[in-house]
PDB file of C-alpha atoms in Angstrom:
ATOM      1  CA  MET A 240      10.901 -47.243 -65.951  1.00  0.00           C
ATOM      2  CA  GLU A 241      10.480 -49.200 -62.826  1.00  0.00           C
ATOM      3  CA  ASP A 242      13.430 -47.527 -61.001  1.00  0.00           C
ATOM      4  CA  GLN A 243      11.803 -43.906 -62.142  1.00  0.00           C
ATOM      5  CA  LYS A 244       8.040 -45.443 -59.910  1.00  0.00           C
ATOM      6  CA  ASP A 245      10.485 -46.625 -57.299  1.00  0.00           C
ATOM      7  CA  GLU A 246      12.781 -43.277 -56.719  1.00  0.00           C
ATOM      8  CA  ILE A 247       9.171 -41.260 -56.750  1.00  0.00           C
ATOM      9  CA  GLN A 248       7.171 -44.280 -53.747  1.00  0.00           C
ATOM     10  CA  GLU A 249      10.846 -43.750 -52.171  1.00  0.00           C
ATOM     11  CA  ALA A 250      11.462 -40.005 -52.306  1.00  0.00           C
ATOM     12  CA  GLU A 251       7.178 -39.885 -50.810  1.00  0.00           C
ATOM     13  CA  SER A 252       8.106 -42.255 -48.831  1.00  0.00           C
ATOM     14  CA  LYS A 253      10.161 -40.108 -46.908  1.00  0.00           C
ATOM     15  CA  ASN A 254       7.460 -36.725 -47.620  1.00  0.00           C
ATOM     16  CA  ASN A 255       5.246 -38.763 -46.169  1.00  0.00           C
ATOM     17  CA  ASP A 256       7.148 -39.392 -43.053  1.00  0.00           C
ATOM     18  CA  GLU A 257       9.233 -36.088 -42.456  1.00  0.00           C
ATOM     19  CA  LEU A 258       5.786 -34.416 -43.208  1.00  0.00           C
ATOM     20  CA  ALA A 259       4.331 -37.517 -40.300  1.00  0.00           C
ATOM     21  CA  LYS A 260       7.439 -35.953 -37.518  1.00  0.00           C
ATOM     22  CA  CYS A 261       6.708 -32.797 -38.443  1.00  0.00           C
ATOM     23  CA  GLN A 262       3.513 -32.997 -37.221  1.00  0.00           C
ATOM     24  CA  LYS A 263       4.826 -34.473 -34.283  1.00  0.00           C
ATOM     25  CA  GLU A 264       6.875 -32.278 -33.564  1.00  0.00           C
ATOM     26  CA  ARG A 265       3.987 -29.580 -34.021  1.00  0.00           C
ATOM     27  CA  ASP A 266       1.381 -31.497 -31.948  1.00  0.00           C
ATOM     28  CA  GLU A 267       4.127 -31.859 -29.417  1.00  0.00           C
ATOM     29  CA  TYR A 268       5.023 -27.827 -29.382  1.00  0.00           C
ATOM     30  CA  LEU A 269       1.274 -26.907 -29.552  1.00  0.00           C
ATOM     31  CA  ASP A 270       0.183 -28.706 -26.029  1.00  0.00           C
ATOM     32  CA  GLY A 271       3.290 -27.968 -24.358  1.00  0.00           C
ATOM     33  CA  TRP A 272       2.568 -23.880 -24.849  1.00  0.00           C
ATOM     34  CA  LYS A 273      -1.522 -25.292 -24.243  1.00  0.00           C
ATOM     35  CA  ARG A 274       0.178 -26.429 -21.051  1.00  0.00           C
ATOM     36  CA  ALA A 275       2.865 -23.406 -20.245  1.00  0.00           C
ATOM     37  CA  LYS A 276      -0.308 -20.649 -21.382  1.00  0.00           C
ATOM     38  CA  ALA A 277      -2.685 -22.787 -17.944  1.00  0.00           C
ATOM     39  CA  ASP A 278       0.193 -22.764 -16.080  1.00  0.00           C
ATOM     40  CA  LEU A 279       0.443 -18.853 -16.737  1.00  0.00           C
ATOM     41  CA  ILE A 280      -3.137 -18.955 -15.753  1.00  0.00           C
ATOM     42  CA  ASN A 281      -3.187 -20.287 -12.690  1.00  0.00           C
ATOM     43  CA  HIS A 282       0.085 -18.607 -11.119  1.00  0.00           C
ATOM     44  CA  LYS A 283      -2.112 -15.398 -12.285  1.00  0.00           C
ATOM     45  CA  LYS A 284      -4.870 -16.115 -10.682  1.00  0.00           C
ATOM     46  CA  ASP A 285      -2.503 -17.579  -7.513  1.00  0.00           C
ATOM     47  CA  GLU A 286      -0.871 -14.610  -7.533  1.00  0.00           C
ATOM     48  CA  GLY A 287      -3.706 -12.763  -7.080  1.00  0.00           C
ATOM     49  CA  LYS A 288      -4.408 -14.618  -4.007  1.00  0.00           C
ATOM     50  CA  ARG A 289      -1.399 -14.307  -3.111  1.00  0.00           C
ATOM     51  CA  PHE A 290      -1.574  -9.992  -3.630  1.00  0.00           C
ATOM     52  CA  GLU A 291      -5.608  -9.582  -1.986  1.00  0.00           C
ATOM     53  CA  MET A 292      -3.511 -11.846   1.425  1.00  0.00           C
ATOM     54  CA  THR A 293      -1.686  -8.948   1.170  1.00  0.00           C
ATOM     55  CA  ILE A 294      -3.595  -6.024   1.583  1.00  0.00           C
ATOM     56  CA  LYS A 295      -6.178  -7.490   3.409  1.00  0.00           C
ATOM     57  CA  PHE A 296      -3.384  -7.909   5.982  1.00  0.00           C
ATOM     58  CA  ALA A 297      -0.662  -5.403   5.153  1.00  0.00           C
ATOM     59  CA  ASN A 298      -2.061  -3.640   8.480  1.00  0.00           C
ATOM     60  CA  GLU A 299      -2.043  -6.645  11.479  1.00  0.00           C
ATOM     61  CA  SER A 300       0.854  -5.238  12.987  1.00  0.00           C
ATOM     62  CA  LEU A 301      -0.398  -1.396  12.448  1.00  0.00           C
ATOM     63  CA  VAL A 302      -4.009  -3.146  14.445  1.00  0.00           C
ATOM     64  CA  LYS A 303      -2.025  -4.845  16.594  1.00  0.00           C
ATOM     65  CA  GLU A 304       0.699  -0.919  18.495  1.00  0.00           C
ATOM     66  CA  LEU A 305      -3.453   0.399  17.929  1.00  0.00           C
ATOM     67  CA  ILE A 306      -5.562  -2.410  20.232  1.00  0.00           C
ATOM     68  CA  ASN A 307      -2.230  -0.562  22.922  1.00  0.00           C
ATOM     69  CA  VAL A 308      -3.318   2.610  22.893  1.00  0.00           C
ATOM     70  CA  LEU A 309      -7.323   1.157  22.589  1.00  0.00           C
ATOM     71  CA  ASP A 310      -6.277   0.140  26.054  1.00  0.00           C
ATOM     72  CA  SER A 311      -5.135   3.289  27.577  1.00  0.00           C
ATOM     73  CA  PHE A 312      -8.759   4.612  26.792  1.00  0.00           C
ATOM     74  CA  ASP A 313     -10.319   2.115  29.125  1.00  0.00           C
ATOM     75  CA  LEU A 314      -8.342   3.447  31.695  1.00  0.00           C
ATOM     76  CA  ALA A 315      -8.942   6.468  31.185  1.00  0.00           C
ATOM     77  CA  LEU A 316     -12.500   5.800  30.999  1.00  0.00           C
ATOM     78  CA  ILE A 317     -12.357   3.556  34.461  1.00  0.00           C
ATOM     79  CA  SER A 318     -10.571   6.424  35.599  1.00  0.00           C
ATOM     80  CA  LEU A 319     -13.142   8.863  34.802  1.00  0.00           C
ATOM     81  CA  GLU A 320     -15.215   6.304  38.058  1.00  0.00           C
ATOM     82  CA  THR A 321     -12.148   7.115  40.389  1.00  0.00           C
ATOM     83  CA  PRO A 322     -14.518   8.603  43.834  1.00  0.00           C
ATOM     84  CA  LYS A 323     -12.310  11.662  44.602  1.00  0.00           C
ATOM     85  CA  GLU A 324     -13.211  15.014  42.162  1.00  0.00           C
ATOM     86  CA  SER A 325      -9.851  16.356  43.136  1.00  0.00           C
ATOM     87  CA  GLU A 326      -7.819  13.469  41.586  1.00  0.00           C
ATOM     88  CA  LYS A 327      -9.953  13.033  38.529  1.00  0.00           C
ATOM     89  CA  SER A 328      -8.987  15.832  36.376  1.00  0.00           C
ATOM     90  CA  ASP A 329      -4.951  14.913  37.103  1.00  0.00           C
ATOM     91  CA  PHE A 330      -5.840  11.763  36.130  1.00  0.00           C
ATOM     92  CA  ILE A 331      -7.806  11.722  32.918  1.00  0.00           C
ATOM     93  CA  MET A 332      -5.360  15.381  31.471  1.00  0.00           C
ATOM     94  CA  LYS A 333      -1.540  12.680  32.503  1.00  0.00           C
ATOM     95  CA  GLY A 334      -4.463   9.268  30.416  1.00  0.00           C
ATOM     96  CA  LEU A 335      -5.142  10.719  27.152  1.00  0.00           C
ATOM     97  CA  TYR A 336      -1.493  13.291  26.994  1.00  0.00           C
ATOM     98  CA  LEU A 337       0.256   9.671  28.315  1.00  0.00           C
ATOM     99  CA  ILE A 338      -2.877   7.889  25.220  1.00  0.00           C
ATOM    100  CA  ARG A 339      -1.903  11.188  22.180  1.00  0.00           C
ATOM    101  CA  GLN A 340       1.684   9.857  22.814  1.00  0.00           C
ATOM    102  CA  GLN A 341       1.653   6.818  22.999  1.00  0.00           C
ATOM    103  CA  LEU A 342      -0.750   6.507  19.988  1.00  0.00           C
ATOM    104  CA  GLU A 343       2.085   9.972  18.386  1.00  0.00           C
ATOM    105  CA  ASP A 344       4.784   6.422  18.265  1.00  0.00           C
ATOM    106  CA  VAL A 345       2.493   3.918  16.684  1.00  0.00           C
ATOM    107  CA  LEU A 346       2.748   5.943  14.183  1.00  0.00           C
ATOM    108  CA  LYS A 347       5.458   6.526  13.828  1.00  0.00           C
ATOM    109  CA  GLN A 348       6.770   3.255  13.523  1.00  0.00           C
ATOM    110  CA  GLN A 349       4.811   3.595  10.599  1.00  0.00           C
ATOM    111  CA  GLY A 350       6.262   5.917   8.326  1.00  0.00           C
ATOM    112  CA  LEU A 351       3.738   9.240   9.823  1.00  0.00           C
ATOM    113  CA  GLU A 352       5.600  12.520  10.807  1.00  0.00           C
ATOM    114  CA  ARG A 353       4.373  15.602  11.233  1.00  0.00           C
ATOM    115  CA  ILE A 354       5.726  18.394   9.180  1.00  0.00           C
ATOM    116  CA  ILE A 355       6.722  21.149  11.478  1.00  0.00           C
ATOM    117  CA  VAL A 356       5.152  24.707  11.034  1.00  0.00           C
ATOM    118  CA  ALA A 357       5.994  27.356  12.445  1.00  0.00           C
ATOM    119  CA  VAL A 358       4.200  31.365  12.948  1.00  0.00           C
ATOM    120  CA  GLY A 359       6.511  34.122  11.033  1.00  0.00           C
ATOM    121  CA  GLN A 360       7.952  30.993   8.486  1.00  0.00           C
ATOM    122  CA  PRO A 361       7.346  31.596   4.008  1.00  0.00           C
ATOM    123  CA  PHE A 362       4.320  29.869   2.990  1.00  0.00           C
ATOM    124  CA  ASP A 363       4.967  26.739   1.763  1.00  0.00           C
ATOM    125  CA  PRO A 364       1.993  25.238  -1.133  1.00  0.00           C
ATOM    126  CA  ALA A 365       3.931  21.862  -1.583  1.00  0.00           C
ATOM    127  CA  LEU A 366       3.693  21.366   2.337  1.00  0.00           C
ATOM    128  CA  GLN A 367       0.509  23.735   2.923  1.00  0.00           C
ATOM    129  CA  GLU A 368      -2.918  24.572   2.059  1.00  0.00           C
ATOM    130  CA  ALA A 369      -3.997  28.112   2.434  1.00  0.00           C
ATOM    131  CA  ILE A 370      -7.328  28.573   3.675  1.00  0.00           C
ATOM    132  CA  ALA A 371      -7.382  31.645   4.650  1.00  0.00           C
ATOM    133  CA  ASN A 372      -5.760  35.447   4.135  1.00  0.00           C
ATOM    134  CA  ILE A 373      -5.362  37.895   6.415  1.00  0.00           C
ATOM    135  CA  GLU A 374      -4.521  41.044   6.650  1.00  0.00           C
ATOM    136  CA  SER A 375      -1.550  42.016   9.335  1.00  0.00           C
ATOM    137  CA  ASP A 376       1.551  43.618  10.462  1.00  0.00           C
ATOM    138  CA  LYS A 377       3.872  40.357   9.218  1.00  0.00           C
ATOM    139  CA  PRO A 378       5.273  40.166   5.459  1.00  0.00           C
ATOM    140  CA  SER A 379       3.236  38.776   2.904  1.00  0.00           C
ATOM    141  CA  GLY A 380       3.429  35.099   2.564  1.00  0.00           C
ATOM    142  CA  THR A 381       4.340  34.290   5.813  1.00  0.00           C
ATOM    143  CA  ILE A 382       2.299  31.536   8.111  1.00  0.00           C
ATOM    144  CA  ILE A 383      -0.039  33.323  10.949  1.00  0.00           C
ATOM    145  CA  GLU A 384      -1.905  30.843  12.278  1.00  0.00           C
ATOM    146  CA  GLU A 385      -1.585  26.744  12.272  1.00  0.00           C
ATOM    147  CA  VAL A 386      -5.405  25.798  11.702  1.00  0.00           C
ATOM    148  CA  GLU A 387      -4.677  21.548  11.664  1.00  0.00           C
ATOM    149  CA  ARG A 388      -1.277  20.664  11.285  1.00  0.00           C
ATOM    150  CA  GLY A 389       0.372  18.008   8.155  1.00  0.00           C
ATOM    151  CA  TYR A 390       1.784  14.607   7.753  1.00  0.00           C
ATOM    152  CA  LEU A 391       3.485  12.743   5.447  1.00  0.00           C
ATOM    153  CA  LEU A 392       3.660   9.515   5.502  1.00  0.00           C
ATOM    154  CA  ASN A 393       6.954   7.868   4.265  1.00  0.00           C
ATOM    155  CA  GLY A 394       7.795  11.093   2.355  1.00  0.00           C
ATOM    156  CA  LYS A 395       4.891  11.181   1.047  1.00  0.00           C
ATOM    157  CA  LEU A 396       2.780  14.548   1.452  1.00  0.00           C
ATOM    158  CA  VAL A 397      -1.164  12.401   3.071  1.00  0.00           C
ATOM    159  CA  ARG A 398      -2.521  16.065   4.166  1.00  0.00           C
ATOM    160  CA  PRO A 399      -1.061  19.097   3.676  1.00  0.00           C
ATOM    161  CA  ALA A 400      -0.662  21.937   6.317  1.00  0.00           C
ATOM    162  CA  ARG A 401      -3.451  24.140   7.242  1.00  0.00           C
ATOM    163  CA  VAL A 402      -2.359  27.846   7.362  1.00  0.00           C
ATOM    164  CA  LYS A 403      -3.943  31.209   7.575  1.00  0.00           C
ATOM    165  CA  VAL A 404      -1.186  33.301   5.575  1.00  0.00           C
ATOM    166  CA  ALA A 405      -0.607  37.687   5.652  1.00  0.00           C
ATOM    167  CA  LYS A 406      -1.331  39.418   3.312  1.00  0.00           C
TER     168      LYS A 406
END
């Protein structure tokens, strides 16, 4: 009988040791999981802040390029103050064409591309928006006039060309 008691106590002692070991492992795993969860939450917050900063300053290079165009506008305004009237209109015209070209170049560098529309070409609803159907001697469905230019940004339509179409 004593042997059975000893065996039972020995088995209970092993079970208690094993239970304590399992509880210790459980606590370690739970603590590790809590740390990993907190690290993930902190990582998400940090990534959110980085993403906000990226968005906030994503157009920085575009703005820097447009500052040069703004400077050209300032020069054009100064040329309006030129004393000789005969020279003034030439300066203004040249200045405005220069500014327009600078602005177009900056936007091209950023991926902007003009949709080319020619009178007589067939209407393409994927790139063009018909704002009027006009009676014409031209074939039905062809473009008569481009009212507003259309643009693609890196291949994506950002503004369709607005056109008048023959009916």
